[in-house]
């Protein structure tokens, strides 16, 4: 496993964890993960999970309610 793959896997896992925290905006999550903006983060998230982060968050929060 390369360093780039490790970073990507960590970002993916952290993104899912951060989206469970309602107090964190998508912009803040993008910043915490090292992305320049929320748009770049959203593109990466769609690649990982097949849906936008906002949709993922909504579904996740509905399950935990």
C-alpha positions as a Python dict, from the first residue, in 0.01 Angstrom:
ca = {
    (1, 'X'): (0, 0, 0),
    (2, 'X'): (138, 337, -99),
    (3, 'X'): (139, 649, 115),
    (4, 'X'): (-118, 810, -117),
    (5, 'X'): (-352, 511, -69),
    (6, 'X'): (-314, 534, 308),
    (7, 'X'): (-399, 904, 302),
    (8, 'X'): (-700, 842, 78),
    (9, 'X'): (-828, 558, 298),
    (10, 'X'): (-789, 770, 611),
    (11, 'X'): (-967, 1065, 450),
    (12, 'X'): (-1251, 835, 343),
    (13, 'X'): (-1298, 694, 694),
    (14, 'X'): (-1272, 1033, 862),
    (15, 'X'): (-1517, 1187, 615),
    (16, 'X'): (-1784, 935, 712),
    (17, 'X'): (-1718, 992, 1082),
    (18, 'X'): (-1723, 1372, 1047),
    (19, 'X'): (-2051, 1366, 855),
    (20, 'X'): (-2217, 1203, 1155),
    (21, 'X'): (-2139, 1520, 1352),
    (22, 'X'): (-2408, 1774, 1264),
    (23, 'X'): (-2209, 2065, 1405),
    (24, 'X'): (-1943, 2027, 1133),
    (25, 'X'): (-2024, 2200, 806),
    (26, 'X'): (-1912, 2050, 476),
    (27, 'X'): (-1662, 2334, 444),
    (28, 'X'): (-1516, 2257, 786),
    (29, 'X'): (-1495, 1886, 704),
    (30, 'X'): (-1318, 1968, 376),
    (31, 'X'): (-1069, 2183, 569),
    (32, 'X'): (-1009, 1915, 833),
    (33, 'X'): (-940, 1659, 561),
    (34, 'X'): (-696, 1888, 379),
    (35, 'X'): (-910, 1987, 79),
    (36, 'X'): (-901, 2340, -60),
    (37, 'X'): (-1278, 2372, -67),
    (38, 'X'): (-1605, 2187, -14),
    (39, 'X'): (-1646, 2125, -388),
    (40, 'X'): (-1322, 1927, -412),
    (41, 'X'): (-1418, 1730, -103),
    (42, 'X'): (-1764, 1658, -247),
    (43, 'X'): (-1609, 1524, -567),
    (44, 'X'): (-1383, 1289, -372),
    (45, 'X'): (-1670, 1181, -148),
    (46, 'X'): (-1889, 1095, -448),
    (47, 'X'): (-1605, 884, -586),
    (48, 'X'): (-1571, 695, -255),
    (49, 'X'): (-1936, 648, -160),
    (50, 'X'): (-2132, 702, -482),
    (51, 'X'): (-2339, 992, -348),
    (52, 'X'): (-2289, 1352, -236),
    (53, 'X'): (-2185, 1408, 126),
    (54, 'X'): (-2506, 1598, 205),
    (55, 'X'): (-2719, 1304, 94),
    (56, 'X'): (-2501, 1062, 289),
    (57, 'X'): (-2531, 1280, 601),
    (58, 'X'): (-2909, 1308, 570),
    (59, 'X'): (-2948, 931, 533),
    (60, 'X'): (-2708, 865, 821),
    (61, 'X'): (-2887, 1106, 1055),
    (62, 'X'): (-3229, 965, 963),
    (63, 'X'): (-3109, 617, 1064),
    (64, 'X'): (-2982, 738, 1402),
    (65, 'X'): (-3299, 936, 1486),
}
